[in-house]
mmCIF file of C-alpha atoms in Angstrom:
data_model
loop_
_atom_site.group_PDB
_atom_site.id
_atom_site.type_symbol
_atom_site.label_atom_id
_atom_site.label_comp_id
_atom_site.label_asym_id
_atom_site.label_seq_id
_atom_site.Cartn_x
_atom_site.Cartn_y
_atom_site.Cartn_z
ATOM 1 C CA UNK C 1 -13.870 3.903 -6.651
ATOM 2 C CA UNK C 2 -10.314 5.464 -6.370
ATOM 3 C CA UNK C 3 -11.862 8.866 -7.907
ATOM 4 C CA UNK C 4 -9.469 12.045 -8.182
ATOM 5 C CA UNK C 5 -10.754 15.333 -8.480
ATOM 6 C CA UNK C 6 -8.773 18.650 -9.534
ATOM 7 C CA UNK C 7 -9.533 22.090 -9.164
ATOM 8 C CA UNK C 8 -9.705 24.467 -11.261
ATOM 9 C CA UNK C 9 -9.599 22.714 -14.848
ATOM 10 C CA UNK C 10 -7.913 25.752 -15.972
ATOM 11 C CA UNK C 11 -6.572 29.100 -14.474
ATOM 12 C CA UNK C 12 -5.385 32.211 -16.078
ATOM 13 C CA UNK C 13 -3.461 34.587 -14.167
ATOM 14 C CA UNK C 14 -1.423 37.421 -14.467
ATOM 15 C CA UNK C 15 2.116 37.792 -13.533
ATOM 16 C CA UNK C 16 3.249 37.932 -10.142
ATOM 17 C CA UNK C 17 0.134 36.348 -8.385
ATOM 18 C CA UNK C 18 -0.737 33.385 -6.888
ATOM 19 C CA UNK C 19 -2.598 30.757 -7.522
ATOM 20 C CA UNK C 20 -3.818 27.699 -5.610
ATOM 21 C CA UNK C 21 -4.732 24.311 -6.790
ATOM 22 C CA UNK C 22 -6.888 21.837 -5.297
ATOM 23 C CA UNK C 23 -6.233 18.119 -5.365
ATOM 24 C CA UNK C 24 -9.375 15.877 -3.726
ATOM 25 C CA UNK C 25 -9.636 12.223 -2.792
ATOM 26 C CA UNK C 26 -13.310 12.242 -3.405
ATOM 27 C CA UNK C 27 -13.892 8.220 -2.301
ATOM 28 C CA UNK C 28 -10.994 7.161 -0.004
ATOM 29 C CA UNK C 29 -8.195 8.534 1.824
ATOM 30 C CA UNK C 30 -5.144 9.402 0.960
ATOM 31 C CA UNK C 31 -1.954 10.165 3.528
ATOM 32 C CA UNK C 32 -0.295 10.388 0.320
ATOM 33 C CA UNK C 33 -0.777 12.427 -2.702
ATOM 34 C CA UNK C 34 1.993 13.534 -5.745
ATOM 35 C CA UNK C 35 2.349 16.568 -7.719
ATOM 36 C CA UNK C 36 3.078 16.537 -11.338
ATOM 37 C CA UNK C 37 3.913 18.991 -14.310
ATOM 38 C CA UNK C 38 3.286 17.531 -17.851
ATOM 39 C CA UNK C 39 5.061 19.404 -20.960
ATOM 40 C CA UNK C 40 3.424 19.262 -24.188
ATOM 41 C CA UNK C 41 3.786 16.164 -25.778
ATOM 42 C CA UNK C 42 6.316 15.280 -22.856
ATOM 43 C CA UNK C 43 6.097 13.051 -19.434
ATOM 44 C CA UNK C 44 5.365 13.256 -16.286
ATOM 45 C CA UNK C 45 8.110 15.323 -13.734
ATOM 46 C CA UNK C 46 7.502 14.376 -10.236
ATOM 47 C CA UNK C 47 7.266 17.923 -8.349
ATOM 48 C CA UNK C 48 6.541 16.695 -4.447
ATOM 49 C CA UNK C 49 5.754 14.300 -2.882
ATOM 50 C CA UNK C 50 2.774 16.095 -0.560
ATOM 51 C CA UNK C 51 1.887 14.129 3.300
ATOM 52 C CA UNK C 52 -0.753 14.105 5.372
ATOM 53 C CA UNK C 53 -0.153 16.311 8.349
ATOM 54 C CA UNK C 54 3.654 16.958 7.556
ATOM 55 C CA UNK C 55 5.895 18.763 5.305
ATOM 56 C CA UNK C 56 5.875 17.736 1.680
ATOM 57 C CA UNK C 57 8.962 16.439 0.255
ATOM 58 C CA UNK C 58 10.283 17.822 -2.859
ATOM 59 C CA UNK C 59 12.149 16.724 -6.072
ATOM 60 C CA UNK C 60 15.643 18.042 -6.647
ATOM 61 C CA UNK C 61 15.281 21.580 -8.367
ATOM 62 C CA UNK C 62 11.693 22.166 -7.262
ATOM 63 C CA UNK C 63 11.378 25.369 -5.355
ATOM 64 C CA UNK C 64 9.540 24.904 -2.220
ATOM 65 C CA UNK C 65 9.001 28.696 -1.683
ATOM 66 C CA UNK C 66 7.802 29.058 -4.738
ATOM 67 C CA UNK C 67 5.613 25.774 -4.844
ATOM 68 C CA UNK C 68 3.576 25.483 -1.656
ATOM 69 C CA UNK C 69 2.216 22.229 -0.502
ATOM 70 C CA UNK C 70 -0.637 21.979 1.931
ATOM 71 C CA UNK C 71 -1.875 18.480 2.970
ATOM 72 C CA UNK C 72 -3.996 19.335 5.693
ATOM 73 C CA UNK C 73 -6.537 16.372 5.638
ATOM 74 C CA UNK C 74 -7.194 12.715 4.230
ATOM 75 C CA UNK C 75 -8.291 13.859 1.280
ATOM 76 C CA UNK C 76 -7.151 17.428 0.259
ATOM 77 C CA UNK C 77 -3.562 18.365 -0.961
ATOM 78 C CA UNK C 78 -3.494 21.808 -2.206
ATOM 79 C CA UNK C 79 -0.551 23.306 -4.516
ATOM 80 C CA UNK C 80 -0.188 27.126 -4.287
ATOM 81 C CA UNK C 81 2.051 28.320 -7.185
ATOM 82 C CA UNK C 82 3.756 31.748 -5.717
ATOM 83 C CA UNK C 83 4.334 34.795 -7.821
ATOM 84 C CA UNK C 84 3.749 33.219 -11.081
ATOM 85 C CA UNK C 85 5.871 33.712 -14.221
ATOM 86 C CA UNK C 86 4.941 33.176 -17.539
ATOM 87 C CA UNK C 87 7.324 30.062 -17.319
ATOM 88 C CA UNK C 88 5.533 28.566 -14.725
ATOM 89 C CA UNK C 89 3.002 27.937 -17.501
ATOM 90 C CA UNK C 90 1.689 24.299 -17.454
ATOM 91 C CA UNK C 91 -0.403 21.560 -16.359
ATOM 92 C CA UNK C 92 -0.290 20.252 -12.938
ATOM 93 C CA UNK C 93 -1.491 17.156 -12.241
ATOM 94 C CA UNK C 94 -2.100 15.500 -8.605
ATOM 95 C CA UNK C 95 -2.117 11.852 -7.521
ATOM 96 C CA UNK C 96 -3.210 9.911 -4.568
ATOM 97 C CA UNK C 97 -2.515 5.855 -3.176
ATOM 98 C CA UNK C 98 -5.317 4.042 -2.036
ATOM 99 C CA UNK C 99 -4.058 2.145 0.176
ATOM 100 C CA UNK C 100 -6.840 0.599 1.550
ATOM 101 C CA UNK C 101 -8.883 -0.817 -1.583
ATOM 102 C CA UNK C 102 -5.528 -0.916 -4.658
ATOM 103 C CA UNK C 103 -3.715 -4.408 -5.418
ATOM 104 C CA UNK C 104 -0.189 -2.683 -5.494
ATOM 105 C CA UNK C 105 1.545 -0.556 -2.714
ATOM 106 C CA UNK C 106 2.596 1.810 -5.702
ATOM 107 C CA UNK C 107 -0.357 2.105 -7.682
ATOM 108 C CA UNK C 108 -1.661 5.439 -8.390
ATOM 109 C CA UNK C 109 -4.955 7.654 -9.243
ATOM 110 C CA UNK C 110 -4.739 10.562 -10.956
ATOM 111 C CA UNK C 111 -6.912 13.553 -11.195
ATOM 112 C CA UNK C 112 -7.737 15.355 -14.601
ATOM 113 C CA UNK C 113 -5.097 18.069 -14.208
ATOM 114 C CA UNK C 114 -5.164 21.731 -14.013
ATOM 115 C CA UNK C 115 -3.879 23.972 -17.192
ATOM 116 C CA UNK C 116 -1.816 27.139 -15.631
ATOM 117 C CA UNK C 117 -1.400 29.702 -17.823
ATOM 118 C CA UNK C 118 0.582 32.993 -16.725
ATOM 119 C CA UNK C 119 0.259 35.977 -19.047
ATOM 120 C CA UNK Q 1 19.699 4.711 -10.689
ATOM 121 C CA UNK Q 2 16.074 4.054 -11.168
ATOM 122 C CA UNK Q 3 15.204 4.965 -15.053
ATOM 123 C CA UNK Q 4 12.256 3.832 -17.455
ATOM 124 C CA UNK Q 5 13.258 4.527 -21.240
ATOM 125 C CA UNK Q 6 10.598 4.196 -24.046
ATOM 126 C CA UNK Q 7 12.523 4.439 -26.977
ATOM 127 C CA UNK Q 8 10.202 5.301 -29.444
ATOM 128 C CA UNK Q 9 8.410 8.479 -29.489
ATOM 129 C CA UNK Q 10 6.262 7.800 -32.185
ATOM 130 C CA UNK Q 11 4.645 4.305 -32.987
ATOM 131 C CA UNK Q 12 2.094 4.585 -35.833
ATOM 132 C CA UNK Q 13 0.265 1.392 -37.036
ATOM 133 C CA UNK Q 14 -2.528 0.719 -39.315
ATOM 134 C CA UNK Q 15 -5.794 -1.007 -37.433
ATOM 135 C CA UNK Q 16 -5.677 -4.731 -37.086
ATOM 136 C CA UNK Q 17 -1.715 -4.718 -36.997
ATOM 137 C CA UNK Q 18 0.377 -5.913 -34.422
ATOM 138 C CA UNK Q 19 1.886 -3.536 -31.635
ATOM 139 C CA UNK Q 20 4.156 -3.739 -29.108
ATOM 140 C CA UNK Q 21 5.188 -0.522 -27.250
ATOM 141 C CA UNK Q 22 8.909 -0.921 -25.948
ATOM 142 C CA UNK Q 23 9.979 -0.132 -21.973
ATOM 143 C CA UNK Q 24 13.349 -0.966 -20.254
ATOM 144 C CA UNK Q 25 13.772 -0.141 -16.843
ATOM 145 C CA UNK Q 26 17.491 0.241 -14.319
ATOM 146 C CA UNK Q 27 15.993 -0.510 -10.796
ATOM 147 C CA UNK Q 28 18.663 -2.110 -8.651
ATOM 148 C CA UNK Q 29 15.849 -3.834 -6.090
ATOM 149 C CA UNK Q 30 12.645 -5.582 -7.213
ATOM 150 C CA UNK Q 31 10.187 -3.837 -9.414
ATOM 151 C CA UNK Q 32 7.327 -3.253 -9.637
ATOM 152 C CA UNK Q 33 5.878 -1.897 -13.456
ATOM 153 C CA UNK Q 34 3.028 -0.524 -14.551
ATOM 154 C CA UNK Q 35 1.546 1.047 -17.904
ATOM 155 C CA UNK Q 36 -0.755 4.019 -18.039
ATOM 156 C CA UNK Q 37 -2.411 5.674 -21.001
ATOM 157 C CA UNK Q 38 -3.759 9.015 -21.369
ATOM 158 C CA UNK Q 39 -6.294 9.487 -23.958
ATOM 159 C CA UNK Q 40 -6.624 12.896 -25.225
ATOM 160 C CA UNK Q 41 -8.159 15.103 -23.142
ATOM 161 C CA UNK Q 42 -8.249 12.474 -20.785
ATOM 162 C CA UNK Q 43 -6.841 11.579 -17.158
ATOM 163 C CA UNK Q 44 -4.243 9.019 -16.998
ATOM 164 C CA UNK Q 45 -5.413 6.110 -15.928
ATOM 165 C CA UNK Q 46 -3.893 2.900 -15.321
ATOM 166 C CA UNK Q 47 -3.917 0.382 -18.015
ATOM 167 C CA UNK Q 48 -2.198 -2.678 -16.853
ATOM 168 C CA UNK Q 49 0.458 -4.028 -13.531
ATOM 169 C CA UNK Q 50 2.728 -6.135 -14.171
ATOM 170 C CA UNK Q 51 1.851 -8.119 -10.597
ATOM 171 C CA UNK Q 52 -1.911 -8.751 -11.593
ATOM 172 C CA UNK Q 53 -0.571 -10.798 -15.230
ATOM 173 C CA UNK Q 54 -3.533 -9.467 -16.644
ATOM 174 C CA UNK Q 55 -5.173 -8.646 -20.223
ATOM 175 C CA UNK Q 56 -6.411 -5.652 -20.244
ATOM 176 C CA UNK Q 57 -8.645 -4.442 -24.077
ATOM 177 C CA UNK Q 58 -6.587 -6.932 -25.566
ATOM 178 C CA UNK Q 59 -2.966 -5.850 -23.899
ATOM 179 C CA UNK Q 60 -0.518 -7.530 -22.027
ATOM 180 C CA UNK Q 61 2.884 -6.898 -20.793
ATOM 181 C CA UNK Q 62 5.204 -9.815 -19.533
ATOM 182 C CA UNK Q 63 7.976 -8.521 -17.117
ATOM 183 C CA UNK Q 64 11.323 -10.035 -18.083
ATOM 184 C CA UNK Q 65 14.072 -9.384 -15.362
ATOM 185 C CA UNK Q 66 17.066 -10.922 -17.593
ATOM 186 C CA UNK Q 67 16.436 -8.115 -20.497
ATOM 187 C CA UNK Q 68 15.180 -5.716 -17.487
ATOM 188 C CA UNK Q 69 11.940 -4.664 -19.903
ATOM 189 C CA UNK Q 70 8.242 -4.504 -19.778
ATOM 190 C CA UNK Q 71 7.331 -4.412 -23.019
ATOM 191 C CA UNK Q 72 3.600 -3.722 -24.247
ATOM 192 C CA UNK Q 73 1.775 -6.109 -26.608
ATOM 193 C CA UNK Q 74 -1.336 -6.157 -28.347
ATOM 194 C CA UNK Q 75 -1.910 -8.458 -31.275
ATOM 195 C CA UNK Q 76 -4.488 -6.384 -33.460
ATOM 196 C CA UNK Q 77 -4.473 -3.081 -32.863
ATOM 197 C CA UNK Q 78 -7.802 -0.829 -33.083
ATOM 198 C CA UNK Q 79 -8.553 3.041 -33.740
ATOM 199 C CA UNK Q 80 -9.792 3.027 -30.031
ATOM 200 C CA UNK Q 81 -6.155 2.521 -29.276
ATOM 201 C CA UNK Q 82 -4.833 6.032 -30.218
ATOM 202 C CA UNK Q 83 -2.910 7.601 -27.074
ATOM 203 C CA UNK Q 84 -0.277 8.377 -24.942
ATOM 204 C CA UNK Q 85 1.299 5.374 -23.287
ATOM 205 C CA UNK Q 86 3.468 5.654 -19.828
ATOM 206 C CA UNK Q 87 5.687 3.273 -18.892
ATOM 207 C CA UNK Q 88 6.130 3.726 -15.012
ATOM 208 C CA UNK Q 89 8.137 1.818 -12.453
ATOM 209 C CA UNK Q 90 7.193 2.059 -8.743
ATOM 210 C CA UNK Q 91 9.552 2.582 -6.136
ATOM 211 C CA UNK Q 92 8.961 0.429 -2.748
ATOM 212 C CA UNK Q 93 11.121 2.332 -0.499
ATOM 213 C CA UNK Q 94 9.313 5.881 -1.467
ATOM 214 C CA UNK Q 95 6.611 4.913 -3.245
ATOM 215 C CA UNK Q 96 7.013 7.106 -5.979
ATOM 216 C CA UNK Q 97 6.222 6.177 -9.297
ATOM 217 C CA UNK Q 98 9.104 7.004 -12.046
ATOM 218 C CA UNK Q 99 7.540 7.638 -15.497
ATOM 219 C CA UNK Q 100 9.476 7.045 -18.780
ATOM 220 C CA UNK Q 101 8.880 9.438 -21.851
ATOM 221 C CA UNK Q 102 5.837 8.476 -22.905
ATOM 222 C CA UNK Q 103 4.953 6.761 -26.296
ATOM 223 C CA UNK Q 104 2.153 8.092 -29.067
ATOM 224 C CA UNK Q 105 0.387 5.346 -30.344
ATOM 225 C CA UNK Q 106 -1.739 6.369 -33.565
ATOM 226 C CA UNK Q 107 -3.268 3.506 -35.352
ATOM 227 C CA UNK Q 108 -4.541 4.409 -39.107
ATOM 228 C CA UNK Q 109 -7.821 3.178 -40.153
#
C-alpha cells in the first residue's frame, strides 16, 4: 500500500512555457502532499507544502506565481512550473501522509520524481 | 532551529565491514527521526523510524536525546547496500519532514 505515482517521468520544454506535474495517491488519500526539488548529488528542498481543498503553503524563497499548486482532490496535487527557465531545471519530487494506514504522524511516501529540463 | 546534519558526504566501505552513517539533529520539542535511502534510479523510500526500534536488512538506528543523534548502524555491510542515505526529522506541529544532506554509501566488493 502507500503507492505514489508521478507524472511525467521526464519533460523537456522550451523556454518560457509551462509545464504541469502530476502527483497521485494511487491507494489512499492524502489531504496532504509535499513538493520537492533534488540537486544532483544534493538533498531534498522542501518547495510547498500542497492541501486538500486550500491554498498550498510555501517555503521561504519559493515563488508561488511561478510554482502553482493545485490540490483539488484526495489524491491529486498537481505542480505547474510557469514560464520556465533553463534554471528551473531539475527533479521534482511529490510526497503524500497516509494517515489512515502509517505508524507515524510524519511518515512519508514518495513518488519516483519528475526530471525538468528547460532548454 | 530545526536542522539534521550528516557530516559525511562520502562513506565508502569494503563488503562485510562495519558501517555506521552519522546524523545529529537541533529540534527544540520531541522528535521524531527517520532514515530514507534512495537507490539509484530509485524512489526514496523509507528505511527505518526511530519509534518502531526496528531492524530493518540488517540496520538499526538508536535515538540518543543526550548527544541529540540518530546514528545509522549496520554491522556487515553488503554490495546491496550502495545508496543515498537521508537522515530526516519530522516536525509535529507542521508535519513536515526536514532532510539532512544526504550520505553516499558505496561498499567495495
Amino acid at each position: 500500500g502507500a503507492v505514489v505515482s508521478q507524472h511525467p517521468s521526464r519533460v523537456i520544454c522550451k523556454s518560457g512555457t509551462s509545464v504541469k506535474i502530476e502527483c497521485r495517491s494511487l491507494d489512499f488519500q492524502a489531504t496532504t502532499m509535499f513538493w520537492y526539488r533534488q540537486f544532483p548529488k544534493k538533498s531534498l528542498m522542501l518547495m510547498a507544502t500542497s492541501n486538500e481543498g486550500s491554498k498550498a503553503t510555501y517555503e521561504q524563497g519559493v515563488e508561488k506565481d511561478k510554482f502553482l499548486i493545485n490540490h483539488a482532490s484526495l489524491t491529486l496535487s498537481t505542480l505547474t512550473v510557469t514560464s520556465a527557465h533553463p534554471e528551473d531545471s531539475s527533479f521534482y519530487i511529490c510526497s503524500a501522509r497516509d494517515l489512515g494506514g502509517q505508524i507515524s504522524y510524519n511518515e512519508q511516501f514518495f513518488g519516483p520524481g519528475t526530471r525538468l529540463t528547460v532548454l | 532551529a530545526q536542522r539534521v546534519t550528516q557530516p559525511e558526504k562520502l562513506l565508502s566501505v569494503f563488503k562485510g565491514a562495519p558501517v555506521e552513517l552519522k546524523c545529529n539533529y537541533s529540534y527544540s520539542g520531541s522528535p521524531e527521526l527517520f532514515w530514507y535511502v534512495q537507490y539509484s534510479r530509485q524512489r526514496l523510500q523509507l528505511l527505518l523510524r526511530h519509534i518502531s526500534r526496528e531492524s530493518i536488512k540488517g540496520f538499526t538506528a538508536d535515538l540518543n536525546k543526550g548527544e541529540t543523534s540518530f546514528h545509522l548502524k549496520k554491522p556487515f555491510a553488503q554490495e546491496e547496500d550502495s545508496a543515498m542515505y537521508y537522515c530526516a526529522l519530522g516536525s509535529s506541529n507542521t508535519g513536515k519532514l526536514i532532510f539532512g544532506q544526504g550520505t553516499t554509501l558505496q561498499v567495495k566488493p
